[in-house]
mmCIF file of C-alpha atoms in Angstrom:
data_model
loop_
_atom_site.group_PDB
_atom_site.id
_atom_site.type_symbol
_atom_site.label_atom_id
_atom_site.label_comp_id
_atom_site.label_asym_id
_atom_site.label_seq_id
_atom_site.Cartn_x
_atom_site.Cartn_y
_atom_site.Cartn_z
ATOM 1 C CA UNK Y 1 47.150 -34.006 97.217
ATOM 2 C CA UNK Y 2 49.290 -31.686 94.620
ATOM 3 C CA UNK Y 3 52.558 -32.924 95.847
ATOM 4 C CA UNK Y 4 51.075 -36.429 95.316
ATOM 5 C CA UNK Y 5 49.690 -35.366 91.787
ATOM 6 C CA UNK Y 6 53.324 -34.250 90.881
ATOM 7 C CA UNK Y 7 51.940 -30.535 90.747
ATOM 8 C CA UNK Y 8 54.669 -27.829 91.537
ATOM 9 C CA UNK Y 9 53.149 -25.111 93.667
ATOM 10 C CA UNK Y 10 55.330 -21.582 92.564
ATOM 11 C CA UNK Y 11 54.331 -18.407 95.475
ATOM 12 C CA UNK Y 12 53.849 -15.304 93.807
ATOM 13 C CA UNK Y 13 56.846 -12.533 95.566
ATOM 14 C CA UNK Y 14 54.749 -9.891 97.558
ATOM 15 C CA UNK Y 15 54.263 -6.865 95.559
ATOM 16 C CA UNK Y 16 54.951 -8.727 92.066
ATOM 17 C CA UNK Y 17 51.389 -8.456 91.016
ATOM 18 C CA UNK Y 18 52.578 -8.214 87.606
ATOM 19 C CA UNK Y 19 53.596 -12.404 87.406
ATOM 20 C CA UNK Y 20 49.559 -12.719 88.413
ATOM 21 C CA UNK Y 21 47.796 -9.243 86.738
ATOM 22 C CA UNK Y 22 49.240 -10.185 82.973
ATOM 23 C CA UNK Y 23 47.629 -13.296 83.478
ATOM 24 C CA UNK Y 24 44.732 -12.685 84.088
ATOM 25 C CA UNK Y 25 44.684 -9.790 81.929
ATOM 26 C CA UNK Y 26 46.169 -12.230 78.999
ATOM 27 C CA UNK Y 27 42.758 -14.508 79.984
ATOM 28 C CA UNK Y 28 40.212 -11.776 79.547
ATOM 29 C CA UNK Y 29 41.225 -10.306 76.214
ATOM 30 C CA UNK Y 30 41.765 -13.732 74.549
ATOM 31 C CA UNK Y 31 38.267 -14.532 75.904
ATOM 32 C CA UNK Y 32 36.639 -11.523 75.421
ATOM 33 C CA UNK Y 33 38.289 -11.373 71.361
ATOM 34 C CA UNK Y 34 38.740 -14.987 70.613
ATOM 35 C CA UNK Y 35 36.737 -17.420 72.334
ATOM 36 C CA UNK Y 36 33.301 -15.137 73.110
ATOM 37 C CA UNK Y 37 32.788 -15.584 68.831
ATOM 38 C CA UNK Y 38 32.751 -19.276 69.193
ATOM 39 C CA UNK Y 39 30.005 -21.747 68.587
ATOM 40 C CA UNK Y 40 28.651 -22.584 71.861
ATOM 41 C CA UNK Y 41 30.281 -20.009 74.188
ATOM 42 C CA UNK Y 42 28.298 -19.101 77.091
ATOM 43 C CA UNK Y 43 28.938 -15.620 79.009
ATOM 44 C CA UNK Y 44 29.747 -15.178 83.003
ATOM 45 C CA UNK Y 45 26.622 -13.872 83.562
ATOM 46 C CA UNK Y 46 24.899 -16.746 82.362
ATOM 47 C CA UNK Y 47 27.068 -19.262 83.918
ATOM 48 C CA UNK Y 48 25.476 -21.177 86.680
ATOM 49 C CA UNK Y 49 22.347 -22.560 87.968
ATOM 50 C CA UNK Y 50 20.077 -19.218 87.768
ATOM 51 C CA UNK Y 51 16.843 -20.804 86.313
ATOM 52 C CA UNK Y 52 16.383 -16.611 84.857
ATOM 53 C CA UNK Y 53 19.106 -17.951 82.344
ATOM 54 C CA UNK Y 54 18.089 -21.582 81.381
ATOM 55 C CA UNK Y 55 17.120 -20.879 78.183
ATOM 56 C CA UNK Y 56 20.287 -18.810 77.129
ATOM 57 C CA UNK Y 57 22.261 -22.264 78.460
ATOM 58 C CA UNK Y 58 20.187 -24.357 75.810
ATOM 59 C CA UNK Y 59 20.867 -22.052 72.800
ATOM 60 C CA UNK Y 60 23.964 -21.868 73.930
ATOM 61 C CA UNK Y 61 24.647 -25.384 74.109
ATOM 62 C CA UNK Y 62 22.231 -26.335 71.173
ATOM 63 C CA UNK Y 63 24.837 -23.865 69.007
ATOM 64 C CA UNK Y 64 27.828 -25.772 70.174
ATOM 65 C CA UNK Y 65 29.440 -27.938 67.133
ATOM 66 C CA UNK Y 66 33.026 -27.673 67.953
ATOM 67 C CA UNK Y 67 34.769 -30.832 69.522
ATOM 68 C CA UNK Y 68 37.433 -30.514 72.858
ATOM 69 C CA UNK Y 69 40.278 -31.134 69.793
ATOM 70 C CA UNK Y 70 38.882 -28.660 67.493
ATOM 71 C CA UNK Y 71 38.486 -25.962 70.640
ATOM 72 C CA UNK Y 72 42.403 -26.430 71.814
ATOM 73 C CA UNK Y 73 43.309 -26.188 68.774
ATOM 74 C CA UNK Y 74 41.673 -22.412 67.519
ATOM 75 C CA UNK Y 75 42.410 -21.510 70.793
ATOM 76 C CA UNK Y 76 46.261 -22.751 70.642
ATOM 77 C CA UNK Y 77 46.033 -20.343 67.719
ATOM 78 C CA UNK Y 78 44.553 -17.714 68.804
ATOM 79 C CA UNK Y 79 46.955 -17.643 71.808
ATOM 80 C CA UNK Y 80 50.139 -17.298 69.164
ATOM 81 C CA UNK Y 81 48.354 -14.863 67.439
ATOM 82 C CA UNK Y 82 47.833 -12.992 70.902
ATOM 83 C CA UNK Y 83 51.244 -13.420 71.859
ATOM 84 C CA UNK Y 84 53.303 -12.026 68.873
ATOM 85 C CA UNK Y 85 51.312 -8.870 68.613
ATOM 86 C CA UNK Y 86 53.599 -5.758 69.615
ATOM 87 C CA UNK Y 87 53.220 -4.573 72.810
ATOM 88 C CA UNK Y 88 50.813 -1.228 72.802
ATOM 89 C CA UNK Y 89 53.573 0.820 75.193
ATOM 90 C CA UNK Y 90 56.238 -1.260 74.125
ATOM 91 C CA UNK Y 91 55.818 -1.814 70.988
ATOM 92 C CA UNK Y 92 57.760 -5.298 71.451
ATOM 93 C CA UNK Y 93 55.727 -8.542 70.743
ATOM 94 C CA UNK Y 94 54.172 -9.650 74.361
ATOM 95 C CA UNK Y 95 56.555 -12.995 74.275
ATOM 96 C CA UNK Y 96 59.604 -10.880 74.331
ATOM 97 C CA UNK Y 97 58.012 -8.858 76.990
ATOM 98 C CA UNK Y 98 57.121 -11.915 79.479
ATOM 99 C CA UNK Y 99 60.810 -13.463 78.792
ATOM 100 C CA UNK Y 100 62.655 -10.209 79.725
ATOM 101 C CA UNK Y 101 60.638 -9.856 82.368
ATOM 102 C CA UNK Y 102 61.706 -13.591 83.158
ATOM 103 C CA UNK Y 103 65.764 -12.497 83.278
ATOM 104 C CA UNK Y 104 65.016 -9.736 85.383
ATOM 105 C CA UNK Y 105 62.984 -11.081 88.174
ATOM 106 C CA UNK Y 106 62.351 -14.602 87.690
ATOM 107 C CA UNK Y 107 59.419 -15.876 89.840
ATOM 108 C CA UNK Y 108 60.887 -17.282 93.110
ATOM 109 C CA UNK Y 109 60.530 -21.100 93.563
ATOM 110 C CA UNK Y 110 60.765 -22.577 96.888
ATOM 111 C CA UNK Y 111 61.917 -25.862 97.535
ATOM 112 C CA UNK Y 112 62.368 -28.396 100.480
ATOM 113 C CA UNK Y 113 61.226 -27.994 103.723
ATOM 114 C CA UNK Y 114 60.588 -24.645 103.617
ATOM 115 C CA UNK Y 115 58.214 -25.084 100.459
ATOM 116 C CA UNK Y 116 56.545 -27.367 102.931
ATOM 117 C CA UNK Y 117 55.858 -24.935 105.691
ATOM 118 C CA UNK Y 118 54.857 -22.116 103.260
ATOM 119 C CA UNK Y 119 52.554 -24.550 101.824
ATOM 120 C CA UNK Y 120 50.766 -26.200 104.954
ATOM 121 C CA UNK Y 121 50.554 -23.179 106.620
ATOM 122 C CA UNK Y 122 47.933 -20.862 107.950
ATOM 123 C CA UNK Y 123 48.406 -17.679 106.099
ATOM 124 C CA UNK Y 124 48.439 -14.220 107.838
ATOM 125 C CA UNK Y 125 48.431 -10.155 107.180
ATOM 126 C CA UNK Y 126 49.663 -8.466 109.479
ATOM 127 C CA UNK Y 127 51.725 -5.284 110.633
ATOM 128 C CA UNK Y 128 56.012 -5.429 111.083
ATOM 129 C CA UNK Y 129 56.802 -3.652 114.917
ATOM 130 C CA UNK Y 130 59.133 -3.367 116.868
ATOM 131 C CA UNK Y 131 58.505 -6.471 118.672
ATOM 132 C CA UNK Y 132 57.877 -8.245 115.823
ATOM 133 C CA UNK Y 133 54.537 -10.016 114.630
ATOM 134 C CA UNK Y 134 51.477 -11.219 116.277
ATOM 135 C CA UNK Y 135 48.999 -13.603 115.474
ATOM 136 C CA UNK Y 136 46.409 -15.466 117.208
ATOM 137 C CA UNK Y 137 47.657 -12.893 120.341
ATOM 138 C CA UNK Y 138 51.325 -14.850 119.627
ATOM 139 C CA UNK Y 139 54.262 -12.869 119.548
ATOM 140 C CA UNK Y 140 57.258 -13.721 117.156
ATOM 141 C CA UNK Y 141 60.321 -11.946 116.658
ATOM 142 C CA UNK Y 142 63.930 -12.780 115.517
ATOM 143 C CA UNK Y 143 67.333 -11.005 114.817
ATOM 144 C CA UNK Y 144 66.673 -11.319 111.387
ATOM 145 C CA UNK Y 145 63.432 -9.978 111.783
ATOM 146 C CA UNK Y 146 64.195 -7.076 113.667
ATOM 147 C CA UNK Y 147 66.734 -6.077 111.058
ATOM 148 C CA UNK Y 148 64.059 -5.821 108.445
ATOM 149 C CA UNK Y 149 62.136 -3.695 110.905
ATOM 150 C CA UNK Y 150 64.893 -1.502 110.522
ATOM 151 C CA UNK Y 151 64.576 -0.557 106.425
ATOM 152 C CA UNK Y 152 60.366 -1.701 106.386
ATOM 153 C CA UNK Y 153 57.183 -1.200 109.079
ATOM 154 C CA UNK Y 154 54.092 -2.269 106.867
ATOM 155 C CA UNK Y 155 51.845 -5.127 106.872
ATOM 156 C CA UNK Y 156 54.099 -8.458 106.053
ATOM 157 C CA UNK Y 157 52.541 -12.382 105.178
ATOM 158 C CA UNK Y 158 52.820 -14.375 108.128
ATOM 159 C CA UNK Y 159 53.121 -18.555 107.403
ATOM 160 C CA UNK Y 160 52.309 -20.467 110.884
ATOM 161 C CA UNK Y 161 52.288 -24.394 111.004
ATOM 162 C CA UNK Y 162 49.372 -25.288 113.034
ATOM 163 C CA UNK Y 163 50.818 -27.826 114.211
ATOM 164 C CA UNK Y 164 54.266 -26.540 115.613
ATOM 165 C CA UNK Y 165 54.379 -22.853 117.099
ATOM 166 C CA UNK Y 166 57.544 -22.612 117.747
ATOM 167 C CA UNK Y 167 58.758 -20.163 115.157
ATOM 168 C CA UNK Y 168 57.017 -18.774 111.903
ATOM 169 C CA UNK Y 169 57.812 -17.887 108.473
ATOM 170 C CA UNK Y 170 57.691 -14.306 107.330
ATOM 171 C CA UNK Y 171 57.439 -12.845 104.518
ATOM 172 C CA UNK Y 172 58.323 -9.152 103.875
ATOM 173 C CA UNK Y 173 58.397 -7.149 100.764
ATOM 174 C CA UNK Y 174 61.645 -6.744 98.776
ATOM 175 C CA UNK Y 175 63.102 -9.928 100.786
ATOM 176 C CA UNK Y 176 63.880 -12.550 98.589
ATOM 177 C CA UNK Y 177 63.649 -15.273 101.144
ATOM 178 C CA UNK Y 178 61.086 -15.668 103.868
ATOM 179 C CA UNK Y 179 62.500 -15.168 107.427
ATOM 180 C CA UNK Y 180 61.940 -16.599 110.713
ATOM 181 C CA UNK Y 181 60.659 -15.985 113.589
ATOM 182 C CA UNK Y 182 60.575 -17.366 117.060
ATOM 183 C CA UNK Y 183 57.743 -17.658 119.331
ATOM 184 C CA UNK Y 184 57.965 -14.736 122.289
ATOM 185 C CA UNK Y 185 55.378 -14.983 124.389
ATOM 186 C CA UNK Y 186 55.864 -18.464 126.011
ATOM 187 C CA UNK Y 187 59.295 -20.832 126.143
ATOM 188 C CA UNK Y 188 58.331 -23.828 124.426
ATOM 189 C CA UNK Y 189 61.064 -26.276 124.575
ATOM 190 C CA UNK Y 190 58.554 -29.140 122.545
ATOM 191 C CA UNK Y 191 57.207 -29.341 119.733
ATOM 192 C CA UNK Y 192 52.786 -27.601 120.263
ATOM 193 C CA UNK Y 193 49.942 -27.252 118.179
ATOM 194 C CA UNK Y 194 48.166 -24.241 117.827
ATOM 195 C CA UNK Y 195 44.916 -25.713 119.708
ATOM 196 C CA UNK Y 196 46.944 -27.533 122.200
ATOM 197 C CA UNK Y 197 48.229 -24.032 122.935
ATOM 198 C CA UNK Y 198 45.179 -22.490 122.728
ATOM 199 C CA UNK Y 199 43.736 -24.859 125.034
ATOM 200 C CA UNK Y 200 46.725 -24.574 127.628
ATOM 201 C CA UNK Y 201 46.256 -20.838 127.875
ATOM 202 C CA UNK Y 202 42.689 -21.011 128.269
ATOM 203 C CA UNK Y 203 43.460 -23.805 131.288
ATOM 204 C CA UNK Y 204 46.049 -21.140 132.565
ATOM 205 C CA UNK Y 205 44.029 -18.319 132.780
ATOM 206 C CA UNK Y 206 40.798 -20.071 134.366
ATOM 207 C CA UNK Y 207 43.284 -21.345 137.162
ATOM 208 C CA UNK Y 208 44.722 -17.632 137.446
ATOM 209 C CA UNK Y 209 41.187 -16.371 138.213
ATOM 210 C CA UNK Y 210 40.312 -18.971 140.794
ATOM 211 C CA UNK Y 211 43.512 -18.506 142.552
ATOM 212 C CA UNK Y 212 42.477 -14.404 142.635
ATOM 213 C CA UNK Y 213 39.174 -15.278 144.047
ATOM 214 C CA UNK Y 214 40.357 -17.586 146.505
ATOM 215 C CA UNK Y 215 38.784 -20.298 145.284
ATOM 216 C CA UNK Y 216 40.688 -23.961 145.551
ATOM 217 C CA UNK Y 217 42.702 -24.434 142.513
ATOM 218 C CA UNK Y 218 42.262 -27.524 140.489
ATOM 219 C CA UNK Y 219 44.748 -27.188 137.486
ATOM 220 C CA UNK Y 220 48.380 -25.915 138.027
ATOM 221 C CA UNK Y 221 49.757 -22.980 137.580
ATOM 222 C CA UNK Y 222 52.312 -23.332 135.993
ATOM 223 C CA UNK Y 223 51.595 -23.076 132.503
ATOM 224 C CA UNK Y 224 54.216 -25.429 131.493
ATOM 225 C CA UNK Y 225 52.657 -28.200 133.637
ATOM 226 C CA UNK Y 226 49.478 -27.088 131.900
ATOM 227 C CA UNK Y 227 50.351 -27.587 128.414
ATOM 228 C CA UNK Y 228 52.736 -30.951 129.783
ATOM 229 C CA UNK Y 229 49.340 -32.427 130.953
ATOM 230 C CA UNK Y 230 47.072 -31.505 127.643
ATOM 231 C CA UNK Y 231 49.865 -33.429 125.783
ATOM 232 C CA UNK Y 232 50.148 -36.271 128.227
ATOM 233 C CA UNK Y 233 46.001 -36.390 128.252
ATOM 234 C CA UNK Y 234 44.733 -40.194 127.320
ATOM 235 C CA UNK Y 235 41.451 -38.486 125.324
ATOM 236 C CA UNK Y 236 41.141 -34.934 124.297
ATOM 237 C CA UNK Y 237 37.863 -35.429 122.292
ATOM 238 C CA UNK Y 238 36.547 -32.378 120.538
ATOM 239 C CA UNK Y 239 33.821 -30.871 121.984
ATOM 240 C CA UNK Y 240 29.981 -31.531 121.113
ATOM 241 C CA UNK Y 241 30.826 -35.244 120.161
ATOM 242 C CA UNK Y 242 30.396 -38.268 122.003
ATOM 243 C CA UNK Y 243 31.796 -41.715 122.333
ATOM 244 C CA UNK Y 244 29.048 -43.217 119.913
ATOM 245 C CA UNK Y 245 29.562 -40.739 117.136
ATOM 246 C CA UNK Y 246 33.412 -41.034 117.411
ATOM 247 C CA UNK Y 247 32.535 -44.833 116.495
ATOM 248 C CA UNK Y 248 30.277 -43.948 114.172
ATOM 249 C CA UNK Y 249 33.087 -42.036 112.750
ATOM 250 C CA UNK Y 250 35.971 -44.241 112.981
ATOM 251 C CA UNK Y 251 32.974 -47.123 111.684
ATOM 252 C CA UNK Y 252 32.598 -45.184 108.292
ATOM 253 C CA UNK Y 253 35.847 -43.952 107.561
ATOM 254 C CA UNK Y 254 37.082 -47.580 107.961
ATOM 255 C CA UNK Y 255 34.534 -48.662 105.345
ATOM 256 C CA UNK Y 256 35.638 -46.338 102.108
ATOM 257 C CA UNK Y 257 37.699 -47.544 99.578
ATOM 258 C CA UNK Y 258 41.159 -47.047 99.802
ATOM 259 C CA UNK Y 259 42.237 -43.669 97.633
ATOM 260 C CA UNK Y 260 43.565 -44.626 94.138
ATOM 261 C CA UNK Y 261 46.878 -42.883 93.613
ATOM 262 C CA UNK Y 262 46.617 -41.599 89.678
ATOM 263 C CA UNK Y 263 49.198 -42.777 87.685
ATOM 264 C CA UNK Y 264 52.505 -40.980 87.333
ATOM 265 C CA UNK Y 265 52.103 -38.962 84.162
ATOM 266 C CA UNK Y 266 55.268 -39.387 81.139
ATOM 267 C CA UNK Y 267 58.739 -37.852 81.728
ATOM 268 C CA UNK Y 268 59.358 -35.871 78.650
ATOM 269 C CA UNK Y 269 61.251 -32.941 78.553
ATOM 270 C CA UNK Y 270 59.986 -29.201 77.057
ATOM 271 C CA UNK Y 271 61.792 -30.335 73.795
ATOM 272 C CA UNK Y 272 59.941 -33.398 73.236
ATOM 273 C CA UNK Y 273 56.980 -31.651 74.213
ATOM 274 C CA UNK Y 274 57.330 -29.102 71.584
ATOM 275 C CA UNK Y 275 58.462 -30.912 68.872
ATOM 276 C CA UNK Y 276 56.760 -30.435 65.367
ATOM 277 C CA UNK Y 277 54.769 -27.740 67.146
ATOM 278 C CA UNK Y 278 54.194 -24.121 66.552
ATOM 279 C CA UNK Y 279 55.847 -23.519 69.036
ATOM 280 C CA UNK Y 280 58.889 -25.326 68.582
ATOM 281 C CA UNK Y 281 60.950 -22.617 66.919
ATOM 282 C CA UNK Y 282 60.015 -20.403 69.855
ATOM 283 C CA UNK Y 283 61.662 -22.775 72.318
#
């Protein structure tokens, strides 16, 4: 839905809480010394659906007088105002502060398919061993990741595409670039889903405990074969449904209206943008 909105997605660096902390910190003081003496303004603890606070909403919103035009533009002021006073430790305005903080460590902007996996990705915290990372009791490892076990041994981000576990995408402190990782545990010469996975194990393991009891076996055990037959399967319906709410399912979702793409928004460029602004010298 973002990349189909246009809407570029920029990951914060681990340990960079500084690109995320002034921002919120930029939030709270323009709120708390700007925008909390408006007309209208209604505090966090009164925002909601608490009936204890109806009647703060209504003088709140009784009081309001200022229209969405009027708003942006106080607040674009305010913002200016906030942004060329000297820093208290620095004693630099803040702008000069957030653009040499910009040529020292610019924020990291992935692109391609990697941007893809980071993005559709289940997102882990784990710890960096010797053997590499585990998740969902999966064991990754690589050169590459090895060698950063070397210099670092704390907890890293761990990216895994449910829908391929055949390597991962980690993400360790003072690394510029995510690394990867390569599934361990199992030789996987396809392409597997998590749950397919999940499900072939499980298949495994039940057949393992027959054999031990000397029970007849009715799945293989090779776990190969096992995961070869889960992906050959004609129906592998979820379980707690049936056939009639499946068609119930497939019934409704055929009758909603297509989704509306919104239209693509102008191409102008940051000069255009800021022309005859404020902010235009500052650009």
């Amino acid at each position: 839905m973002l990349l189909m909105s246009g809407v570029v997605i920029l990951r914060i660096p681990p340990r960079r809480g500084d690109l995320k902390g002034t921002v919120e910190r930029c939030i709270n003081t323009v709120e708390s010394r700007y925008i909390h003496h408006m007309p209208g303004y209604i505090p966090k603890v009164v925002v909601g659906l608490n009936p204890k606070y109806s009647k703060a909403r209504e003088r709140a919103k009784s009081a309001a007088r200022l229209t969405v035009q009027e708003y942006e533009h106080q607040l674009a002021q305010h913002i200016i105002e906030y942004n060329h006073e000297k820093h208290p430790r620095l004693k630099i305005p803040r702008i000069h502060v957030y653009r040499n903080g910009l040529e020292m460590a610019p924020p990291l902007l992935l692109t391609g398919h990697i941007q893809q996996r980071l993005t559709f990705a289940l997102t882990y915290e784990v710890k960096l061993t010797r053997e590499g990372v585990e998740v969902e009791t999966l064991l990754f490892n690589s050169e590459d990741l090895h060698a950063a076990y070397r210099s670092y041994s704390g907890t890293v981000v761990v990216k895994l595409d449910p829908d391929d576990v055949r390597s991962v995408l980690v993400i360790v402190p003072q690394y510029v670039e995510p690394i990867e990782a390569f599934l361990t545990t199992y030789s996987l010469t396809e392409r597997a889903g998590l749950e397919l996975l999940q499900m072939a194990i499980k298949a495994n393991n039940s057949a393992s405990a027959a054999a031990q009891t000397g029970k007849p076996v009715a799945a293989p055990m090779h776990f190969g074969s096992v995961l070869a037959d889960l992906q050959e399967a004609t129906e592998l319906r979820i379980a707690g449904t049936t056939a009639r709410k499946e068609i119930q399912a497939v019934t409704q979702a055929a009758a909603m209206p297509p989704a509306v793409r919104p239209p693509a928004a102008p191409s102008l460029s940051l000069d255009e943008l800021l022309k005859g602004s404020e902010l235009d010298d500052e650009a």
